[in-house]
């Protein structure tokens, strides 16, 4: 195994931080500041273009400022352009390696760009207010009240089953209402006890306003829940590209 000397590494040029990949399009330029205020630019190769900025070393510390910069750059690009986003912290040692990456992974990156054409990711998380849902359910179904001879643990078990059934139906209704406006859906496991639903939607950029309006319409009927609607984002949840230069695009 051989290692490069410091002089050899310096001749390759500065390290390049990678934000994502777009189609090569000579008609647009960037005016964005990247990590360390270094300008973001395009490295073009074979019909693709990598969004990069120069950094001082092979690693980028995941500070809040760095994470927000990565997010700001990708969000700015995805407003008008189709982007294959790359995971935070992806650094290549030189512009030559960036070009190599674009050549080696040209086919899967091109396929991903076609699949994401004109689309963005929207996020929806649903949190349950257990006490409010229990009160609503008891008001709607008096038979759920504890019977005079019913053991407390039996009543709790019966009530929990009714709550699970109610939340399942509510979430199924939410899914059904949003499905026609999304090109694809990716559900992730809920985080924490109160979160009931954690999903990302791939939505055509022209339908984002309609999707948001549908969310607002559906959640207005579900007052026992809290909703967090986010985006538009780069489509991280819908990208699964293996990059063959010791990298992997975010999924």
Short mmCIF file of C-alpha atoms in Angstrom, two decimals:
data_model
loop_
_atom_site.label_atom_id
_atom_site.label_comp_id
_atom_site.label_asym_id
_atom_site.label_seq_id
_atom_site.Cartn_x
_atom_site.Cartn_y
_atom_site.Cartn_z
CA UNK A 1 0.00 0.00 0.00
CA UNK A 2 1.39 3.41 -0.98
CA UNK A 3 0.45 6.85 0.26
CA UNK A 4 0.74 10.18 -1.48
CA UNK A 5 3.23 12.71 -0.25
CA UNK A 6 1.97 16.11 0.85
CA UNK A 7 3.46 17.64 -2.31
CA UNK A 8 1.66 15.12 -4.53
CA UNK A 9 -1.65 15.78 -2.79
CA UNK A 10 -1.24 19.54 -3.11
CA UNK A 11 -0.66 19.22 -6.86
CA UNK A 12 -4.09 17.61 -7.19
CA UNK A 13 -5.62 20.84 -5.98
CA UNK A 14 -7.91 21.65 -3.05
CA UNK A 15 -10.43 19.19 -1.68
CA UNK A 16 -13.97 19.56 -3.02
CA UNK A 17 -17.12 19.28 -0.93
CA UNK A 18 -20.00 17.72 -2.87
CA UNK A 19 -23.62 18.88 -2.38
CA UNK A 20 -25.32 17.02 -5.20
CA UNK A 21 -25.51 16.40 -8.92
CA UNK A 22 -27.63 18.08 -11.60
CA UNK A 23 -27.80 17.85 -15.37
CA UNK A 24 -25.21 19.86 -17.23
CA UNK A 25 -26.96 22.96 -18.49
CA UNK A 26 -24.77 25.77 -19.73
CA UNK A 27 -27.53 28.31 -19.27
CA UNK A 28 -27.37 28.77 -15.51
CA UNK A 29 -24.84 29.97 -12.98
CA UNK A 30 -24.61 29.89 -9.21
CA UNK A 31 -24.33 32.71 -6.72
CA UNK A 32 -24.24 30.72 -3.51
CA UNK A 33 -21.78 30.65 -0.62
CA UNK A 34 -20.83 27.18 0.49
CA UNK A 35 -18.95 25.85 3.50
CA UNK A 36 -16.46 28.36 4.84
CA UNK A 37 -17.96 31.01 2.53
CA UNK A 38 -16.25 29.39 -0.45
CA UNK A 39 -18.42 29.92 -3.54
CA UNK A 40 -20.44 26.99 -4.86
CA UNK A 41 -19.65 26.15 -8.48
CA UNK A 42 -20.39 23.51 -11.09
CA UNK A 43 -17.92 20.87 -12.24
CA UNK A 44 -19.23 19.61 -15.58
CA UNK A 45 -18.50 16.21 -17.07
CA UNK A 46 -20.33 14.02 -19.57
CA UNK A 47 -23.70 15.73 -19.42
CA UNK A 48 -23.72 15.96 -15.61
CA UNK A 49 -22.63 18.70 -13.24
CA UNK A 50 -21.52 18.37 -9.62
CA UNK A 51 -22.28 21.16 -7.16
CA UNK A 52 -19.09 21.70 -5.17
CA UNK A 53 -17.16 24.18 -3.08
CA UNK A 54 -13.53 24.05 -2.02
CA UNK A 55 -12.69 23.00 1.53
CA UNK A 56 -9.43 22.83 3.43
CA UNK A 57 -9.32 19.16 4.36
CA UNK A 58 -10.70 15.66 3.77
CA UNK A 59 -13.39 15.91 6.44
CA UNK A 60 -16.11 18.39 7.36
CA UNK A 61 -17.20 18.52 11.00
CA UNK A 62 -21.01 18.18 11.31
CA UNK A 63 -21.55 21.45 13.17
CA UNK A 64 -24.93 23.13 13.07
CA UNK A 65 -23.52 25.88 10.83
CA UNK A 66 -22.13 23.37 8.35
CA UNK A 67 -25.35 21.35 8.28
CA UNK A 68 -27.41 24.48 7.70
CA UNK A 69 -25.10 25.59 4.90
CA UNK A 70 -25.44 22.21 3.17
CA UNK A 71 -29.21 22.44 3.55
CA UNK A 72 -29.36 26.05 2.31
CA UNK A 73 -27.37 25.27 -0.84
CA UNK A 74 -29.42 22.21 -1.80
CA UNK A 75 -32.73 23.93 -1.07
CA UNK A 76 -31.77 26.91 -3.23
CA UNK A 77 -30.91 24.64 -6.16
CA UNK A 78 -33.97 22.40 -5.89
CA UNK A 79 -36.34 25.36 -6.19
CA UNK A 80 -35.69 25.48 -9.93
CA UNK A 81 -33.54 22.47 -10.85
CA UNK A 82 -33.73 18.70 -10.51
CA UNK A 83 -31.09 17.57 -8.02
CA UNK A 84 -29.69 14.23 -6.91
CA UNK A 85 -28.72 15.15 -3.33
CA UNK A 86 -25.62 13.72 -1.69
CA UNK A 87 -25.18 12.99 2.01
CA UNK A 88 -23.64 15.63 4.23
CA UNK A 89 -19.90 15.28 4.68
CA UNK A 90 -19.01 13.99 1.20
CA UNK A 91 -15.54 15.31 0.29
CA UNK A 92 -13.39 14.40 -2.72
CA UNK A 93 -9.67 15.18 -2.79
CA UNK A 94 -9.64 17.15 -6.05
CA UNK A 95 -11.62 18.37 -9.02
CA UNK A 96 -10.17 15.46 -10.99
CA UNK A 97 -11.81 13.02 -8.56
CA UNK A 98 -15.11 14.88 -8.92
CA UNK A 99 -14.92 14.40 -12.69
CA UNK A 100 -14.01 10.74 -12.19
CA UNK A 101 -17.08 10.32 -10.01
CA UNK A 102 -19.34 11.80 -12.67
CA UNK A 103 -17.87 9.47 -15.30
CA UNK A 104 -18.02 6.31 -13.18
CA UNK A 105 -21.56 6.88 -11.87
CA UNK A 106 -22.98 8.53 -14.99
CA UNK A 107 -25.60 5.85 -15.69
CA UNK A 108 -27.21 5.59 -12.21
CA UNK A 109 -27.04 9.36 -11.70
CA UNK A 110 -28.73 9.96 -15.05
CA UNK A 111 -31.47 7.47 -14.16
CA UNK A 112 -32.01 9.15 -10.79
CA UNK A 113 -32.26 12.57 -12.43
CA UNK A 114 -34.89 11.23 -14.82
CA UNK A 115 -36.88 9.70 -11.95
CA UNK A 116 -36.72 12.94 -9.95
CA UNK A 117 -37.35 15.28 -12.89
CA UNK A 118 -39.36 18.28 -11.69
CA UNK A 119 -40.09 16.68 -8.32
CA UNK A 120 -39.35 17.60 -4.72
CA UNK A 121 -39.75 15.96 -1.33
CA UNK A 122 -42.36 17.04 1.22
CA UNK A 123 -42.41 15.71 4.78
CA UNK A 124 -45.34 15.00 7.07
CA UNK A 125 -45.17 13.93 10.71
CA UNK A 126 -48.23 13.24 12.84
CA UNK A 127 -48.27 13.33 16.64
CA UNK A 128 -51.13 12.04 18.77
CA UNK A 129 -52.58 13.78 21.82
CA UNK A 130 -53.62 10.65 23.67
CA UNK A 131 -55.90 12.31 26.24
CA UNK A 132 -57.74 14.35 23.60
CA UNK A 133 -58.20 11.31 21.37
CA UNK A 134 -59.48 9.25 24.31
CA UNK A 135 -62.05 11.93 25.20
CA UNK A 136 -63.21 12.19 21.59
CA UNK A 137 -63.51 8.43 21.32
CA UNK A 138 -65.41 8.10 24.60
CA UNK A 139 -67.85 10.84 23.53
CA UNK A 140 -68.47 9.09 20.21
CA UNK A 141 -68.73 5.61 21.68
CA UNK A 142 -70.36 5.51 25.15
CA UNK A 143 -70.06 1.71 25.21
CA UNK A 144 -66.33 2.17 25.82
CA UNK A 145 -67.01 3.38 29.37
CA UNK A 146 -65.96 0.99 32.11
CA UNK A 147 -68.72 -1.36 33.14
CA UNK A 148 -69.68 -1.78 36.81
CA UNK A 149 -68.17 -5.28 37.07
CA UNK A 150 -65.31 -4.74 34.62
CA UNK A 151 -61.78 -4.99 35.94
CA UNK A 152 -59.71 -1.85 35.41
CA UNK A 153 -57.02 -3.71 33.48
CA UNK A 154 -59.66 -5.23 31.18
CA UNK A 155 -61.16 -1.81 30.56
CA UNK A 156 -57.74 -0.32 29.79
CA UNK A 157 -56.99 -3.14 27.37
CA UNK A 158 -60.32 -2.64 25.61
CA UNK A 159 -59.82 1.12 25.41
CA UNK A 160 -56.27 0.76 24.07
CA UNK A 161 -57.52 -1.54 21.32
CA UNK A 162 -60.19 0.99 20.38
CA UNK A 163 -57.58 3.77 20.30
CA UNK A 164 -55.30 1.71 18.05
CA UNK A 165 -58.21 1.02 15.72
CA UNK A 166 -59.17 4.73 15.64
CA UNK A 167 -55.65 5.97 14.92
CA UNK A 168 -55.20 3.31 12.25
CA UNK A 169 -58.38 4.45 10.48
CA UNK A 170 -57.46 8.12 10.81
CA UNK A 171 -54.01 7.55 9.33
CA UNK A 172 -55.39 5.34 6.55
CA UNK A 173 -57.74 8.19 5.64
CA UNK A 174 -54.81 10.59 5.59
CA UNK A 175 -52.80 8.27 3.36
CA UNK A 176 -55.71 7.79 0.97
CA UNK A 177 -56.33 11.53 0.74
CA UNK A 178 -52.71 12.38 -0.11
CA UNK A 179 -51.85 9.43 -2.36
CA UNK A 180 -53.36 10.88 -5.57
CA UNK A 181 -51.17 13.99 -5.35
CA UNK A 182 -47.85 12.18 -4.78
CA UNK A 183 -45.65 10.36 -7.26
CA UNK A 184 -44.25 8.16 -4.49
CA UNK A 185 -44.35 7.79 -0.71
CA UNK A 186 -41.70 6.69 1.76
CA UNK A 187 -42.76 5.90 5.34
CA UNK A 188 -40.13 5.75 8.04
CA UNK A 189 -40.59 4.38 11.57
CA UNK A 190 -42.15 6.93 13.98
CA UNK A 191 -39.77 8.53 16.46
CA UNK A 192 -40.80 8.68 20.10
CA UNK A 193 -44.01 7.65 21.81
CA UNK A 194 -46.27 10.44 20.51
CA UNK A 195 -45.33 10.27 16.84
CA UNK A 196 -47.79 8.11 14.91
CA UNK A 197 -46.76 8.78 11.32
CA UNK A 198 -43.50 9.79 9.63
CA UNK A 199 -43.64 10.02 5.86
CA UNK A 200 -41.97 11.68 2.90
CA UNK A 201 -43.78 12.36 -0.36
CA UNK A 202 -42.31 12.83 -3.81
CA UNK A 203 -44.41 15.55 -5.39
CA UNK A 204 -44.27 17.34 -8.72
CA UNK A 205 -43.05 20.88 -8.15
CA UNK A 206 -46.18 22.25 -9.84
CA UNK A 207 -48.43 20.41 -7.36
CA UNK A 208 -46.78 21.48 -4.10
CA UNK A 209 -49.45 24.12 -3.37
CA UNK A 210 -52.25 21.64 -4.09
CA UNK A 211 -50.61 19.04 -1.86
CA UNK A 212 -50.30 21.51 1.01
CA UNK A 213 -53.94 22.54 0.58
CA UNK A 214 -54.97 18.89 0.73
CA UNK A 215 -52.94 18.38 3.93
CA UNK A 216 -54.65 21.37 5.55
CA UNK A 217 -58.05 20.08 4.48
CA UNK A 218 -57.44 16.63 5.91
CA UNK A 219 -55.87 17.68 9.20
CA UNK A 220 -58.75 20.07 9.92
CA UNK A 221 -60.85 16.99 10.62
CA UNK A 222 -58.33 15.44 13.02
CA UNK A 223 -58.23 17.76 16.03
CA UNK A 224 -56.70 15.16 18.36
CA UNK A 225 -53.43 15.21 16.42
CA UNK A 226 -50.59 17.64 15.77
CA UNK A 227 -49.08 17.80 12.30
CA UNK A 228 -45.68 18.96 11.09
CA UNK A 229 -45.54 19.62 7.35
CA UNK A 230 -42.14 20.50 5.88
CA UNK A 231 -40.48 21.14 2.52
CA UNK A 232 -39.97 21.35 -0.30
CA UNK A 233 -36.67 19.51 0.13
CA UNK A 234 -34.24 17.71 -2.13
CA UNK A 235 -35.56 14.18 -2.58
CA UNK A 236 -33.24 12.41 -0.10
CA UNK A 237 -35.82 9.76 0.74
CA UNK A 238 -36.19 8.72 -2.90
CA UNK A 239 -32.54 8.47 -3.98
CA UNK A 240 -30.65 5.18 -3.79
CA UNK A 241 -27.53 5.60 -5.91
CA UNK A 242 -24.25 3.85 -5.17
CA UNK A 243 -21.34 6.06 -6.15
CA UNK A 244 -18.27 3.99 -6.99
CA UNK A 245 -15.63 6.42 -5.76
CA UNK A 246 -15.86 5.46 -2.07
CA UNK A 247 -19.07 7.43 -1.69
CA UNK A 248 -22.78 6.88 -1.51
CA UNK A 249 -25.62 9.27 -2.24
CA UNK A 250 -28.05 9.85 0.62
CA UNK A 251 -31.13 7.72 0.94
#
